[in-house]
Each structure stands twice: as structure tokens, then as C-alpha cells.
PDB file of C-alpha atoms and ligand atoms in Angstrom:
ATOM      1  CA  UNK A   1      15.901-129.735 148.967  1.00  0.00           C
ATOM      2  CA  UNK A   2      16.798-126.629 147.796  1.00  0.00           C
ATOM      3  CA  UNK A   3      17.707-127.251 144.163  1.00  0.00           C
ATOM      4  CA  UNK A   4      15.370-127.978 141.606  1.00  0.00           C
ATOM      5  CA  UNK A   5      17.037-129.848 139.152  1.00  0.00           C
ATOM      6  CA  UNK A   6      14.316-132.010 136.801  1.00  0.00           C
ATOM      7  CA  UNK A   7      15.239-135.519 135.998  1.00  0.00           C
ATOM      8  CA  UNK A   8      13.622-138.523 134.175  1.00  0.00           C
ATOM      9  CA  UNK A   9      16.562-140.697 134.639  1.00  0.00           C
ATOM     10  CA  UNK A  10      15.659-143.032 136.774  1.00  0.00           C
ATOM     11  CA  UNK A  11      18.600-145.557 137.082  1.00  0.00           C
ATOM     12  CA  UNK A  12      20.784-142.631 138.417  1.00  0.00           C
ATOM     13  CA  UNK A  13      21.409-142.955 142.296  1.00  0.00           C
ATOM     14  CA  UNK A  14      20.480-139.115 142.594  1.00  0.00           C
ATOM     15  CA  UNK A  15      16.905-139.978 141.006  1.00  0.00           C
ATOM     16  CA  UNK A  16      13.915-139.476 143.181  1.00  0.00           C
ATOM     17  CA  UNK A  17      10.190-139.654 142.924  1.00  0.00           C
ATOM     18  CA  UNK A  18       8.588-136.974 141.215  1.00  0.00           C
ATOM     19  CA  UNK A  19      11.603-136.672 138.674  1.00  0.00           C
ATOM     20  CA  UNK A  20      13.928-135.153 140.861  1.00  0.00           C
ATOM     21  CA  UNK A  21      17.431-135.145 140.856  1.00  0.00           C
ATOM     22  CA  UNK A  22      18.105-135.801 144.880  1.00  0.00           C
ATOM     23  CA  UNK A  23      22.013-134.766 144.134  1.00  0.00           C
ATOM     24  CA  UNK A  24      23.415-131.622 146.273  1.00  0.00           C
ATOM     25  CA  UNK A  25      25.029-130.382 143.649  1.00  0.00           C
ATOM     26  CA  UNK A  26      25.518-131.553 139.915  1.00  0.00           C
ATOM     27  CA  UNK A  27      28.051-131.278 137.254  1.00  0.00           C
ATOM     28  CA  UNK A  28      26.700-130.955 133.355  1.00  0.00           C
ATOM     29  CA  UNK A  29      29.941-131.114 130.733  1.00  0.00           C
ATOM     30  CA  UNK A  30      30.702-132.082 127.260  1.00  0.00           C
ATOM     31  CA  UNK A  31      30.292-135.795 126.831  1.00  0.00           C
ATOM     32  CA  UNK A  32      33.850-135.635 125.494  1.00  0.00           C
ATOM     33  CA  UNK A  33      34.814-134.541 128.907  1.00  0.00           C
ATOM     34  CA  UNK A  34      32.141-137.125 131.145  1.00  0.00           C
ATOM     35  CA  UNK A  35      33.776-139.354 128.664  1.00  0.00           C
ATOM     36  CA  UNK A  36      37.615-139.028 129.393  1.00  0.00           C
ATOM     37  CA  UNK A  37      37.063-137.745 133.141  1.00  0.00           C
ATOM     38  CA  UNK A  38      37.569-140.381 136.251  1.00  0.00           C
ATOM     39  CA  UNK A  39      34.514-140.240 138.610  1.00  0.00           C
ATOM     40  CA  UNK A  40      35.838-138.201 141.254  1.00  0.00           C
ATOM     41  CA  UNK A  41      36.251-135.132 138.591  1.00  0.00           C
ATOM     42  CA  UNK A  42      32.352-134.004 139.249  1.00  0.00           C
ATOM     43  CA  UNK A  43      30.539-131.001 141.291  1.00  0.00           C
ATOM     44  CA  UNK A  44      32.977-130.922 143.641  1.00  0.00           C
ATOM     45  CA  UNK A  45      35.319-129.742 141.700  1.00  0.00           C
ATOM     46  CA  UNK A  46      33.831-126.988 139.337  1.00  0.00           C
ATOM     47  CA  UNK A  47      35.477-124.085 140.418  1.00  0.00           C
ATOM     48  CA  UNK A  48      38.790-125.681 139.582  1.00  0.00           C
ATOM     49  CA  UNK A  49      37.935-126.993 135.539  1.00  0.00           C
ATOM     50  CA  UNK A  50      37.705-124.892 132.614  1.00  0.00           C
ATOM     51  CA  UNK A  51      34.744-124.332 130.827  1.00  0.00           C
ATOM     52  CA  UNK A  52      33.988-125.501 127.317  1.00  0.00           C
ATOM     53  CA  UNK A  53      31.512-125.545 124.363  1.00  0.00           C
ATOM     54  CA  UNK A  54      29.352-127.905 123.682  1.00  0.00           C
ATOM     55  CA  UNK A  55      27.621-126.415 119.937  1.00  0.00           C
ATOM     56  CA  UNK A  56      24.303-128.354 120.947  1.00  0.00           C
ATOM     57  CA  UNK A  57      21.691-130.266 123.439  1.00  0.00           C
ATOM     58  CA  UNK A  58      23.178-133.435 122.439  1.00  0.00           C
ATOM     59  CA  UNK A  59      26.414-133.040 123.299  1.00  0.00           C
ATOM     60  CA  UNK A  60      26.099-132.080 126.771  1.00  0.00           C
ATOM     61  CA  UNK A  61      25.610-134.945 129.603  1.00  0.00           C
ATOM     62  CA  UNK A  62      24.958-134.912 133.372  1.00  0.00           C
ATOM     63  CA  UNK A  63      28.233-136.128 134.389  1.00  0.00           C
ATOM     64  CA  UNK A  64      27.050-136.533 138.502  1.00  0.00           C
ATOM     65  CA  UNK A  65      25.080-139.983 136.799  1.00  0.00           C
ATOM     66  CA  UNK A  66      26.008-142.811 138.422  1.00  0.00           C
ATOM     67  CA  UNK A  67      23.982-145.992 138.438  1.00  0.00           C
ATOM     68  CA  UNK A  68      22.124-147.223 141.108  1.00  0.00           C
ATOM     69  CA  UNK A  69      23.895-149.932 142.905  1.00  0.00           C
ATOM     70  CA  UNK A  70      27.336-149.045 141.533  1.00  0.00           C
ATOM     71  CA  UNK A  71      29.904-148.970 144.486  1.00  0.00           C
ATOM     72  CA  UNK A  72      31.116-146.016 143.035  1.00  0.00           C
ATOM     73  CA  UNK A  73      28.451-143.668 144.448  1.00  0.00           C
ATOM     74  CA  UNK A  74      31.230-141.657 146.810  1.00  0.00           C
ATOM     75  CA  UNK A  75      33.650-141.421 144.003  1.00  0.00           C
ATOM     76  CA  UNK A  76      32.083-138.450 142.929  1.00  0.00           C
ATOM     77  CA  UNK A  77      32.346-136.662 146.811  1.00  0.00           C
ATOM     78  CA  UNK A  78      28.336-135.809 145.985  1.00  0.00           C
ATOM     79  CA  UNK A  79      25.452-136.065 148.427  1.00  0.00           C
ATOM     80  CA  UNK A  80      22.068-137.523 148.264  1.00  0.00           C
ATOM     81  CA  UNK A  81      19.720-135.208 149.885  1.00  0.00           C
ATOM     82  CA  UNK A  82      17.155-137.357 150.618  1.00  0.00           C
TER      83      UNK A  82
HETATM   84  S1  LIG B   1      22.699-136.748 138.960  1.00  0.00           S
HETATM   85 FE1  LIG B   1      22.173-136.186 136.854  1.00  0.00          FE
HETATM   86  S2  LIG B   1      21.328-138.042 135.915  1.00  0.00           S
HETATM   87 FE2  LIG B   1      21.328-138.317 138.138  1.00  0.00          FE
HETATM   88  S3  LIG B   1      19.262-137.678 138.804  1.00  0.00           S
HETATM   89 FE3  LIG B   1      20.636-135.881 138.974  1.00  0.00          FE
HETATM   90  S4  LIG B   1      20.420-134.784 137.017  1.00  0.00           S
HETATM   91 FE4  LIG B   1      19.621-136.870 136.740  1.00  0.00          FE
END
């Protein structure tokens, strides 16, 4: 793994022991934007969106999250490392 992104949330498919997030790559917006974005419009795709403010902590999200056991966990086009 060579990322070192710290999680503690662990119903996310990327989540892994130790509070890691297992994800190659991530994808932290607005939660206006996780809000009114479709799945596949994550890390992938960063170079392409514009970025944004946010004016504090609590209005940012991880938008990679995706529950564990959703069949949506390719939508995104991110990998699980391990
Ligand atoms: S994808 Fe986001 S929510 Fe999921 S483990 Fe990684 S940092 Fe946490």
C-alpha cells in the first residue's frame, strides 16, 4: 500500500484493519457535490472536475464510500488494494 489514508469508517468497502482506507485512490468533495454526483464520478475522474470550496470540516465527505456489500463497488472504477 502506498497511500496512507486514515479511516475509522468501517462499513466502507475500502476499510481495512488498522483504520486504513484499502482504496487506490480516493476522491474527498463537497457533500453538495457526493450528494448530486452518480457513483462513477469518483477518483478516477479528478483531473477532469473543477474544484470547489467547502468553508469547513463538515462540509467535506469522502465521496470513494461505498458500503460494504453494495453491488455498486465497481461503479466508482476504484481498486481495493488489499
Ligand atoms: S474510501 Fe473513504 S470512507 Fe472508505 S475507507 Fe477510504 S477514506 Fe474511508
Amino acid at each position: 500500500m502506498n497511500q496512507h489514508i486514515h479511516c475509522i469508517v468501517n462499513d466502507c468497502h475500502y476499510w481495512d484493519q488498522g483504520n486504513k482506507c484499502a482504496a487506490n485512490e480516493i476522491l474527498v468533495s463537497t457533500d453538495e457535490f457526493g450528494n448530486s454526483k452518480p457513483d462513477r464520478i469518483d477518483a478516477a475522474m479528478a483531473k477532469q472536475l473543477t474544484p470547489m470550496t467547502a468553508g469547513n470540516c463538515m462540509a467535506t465527505c469522502c465521496k470513494t464510500y461505498i458500503a460494504k456489500g453494495s453491488d455498486k463497488i465497481n461503479a466508482d472504477n476504484v481498486t481495493r488494494m488489499s
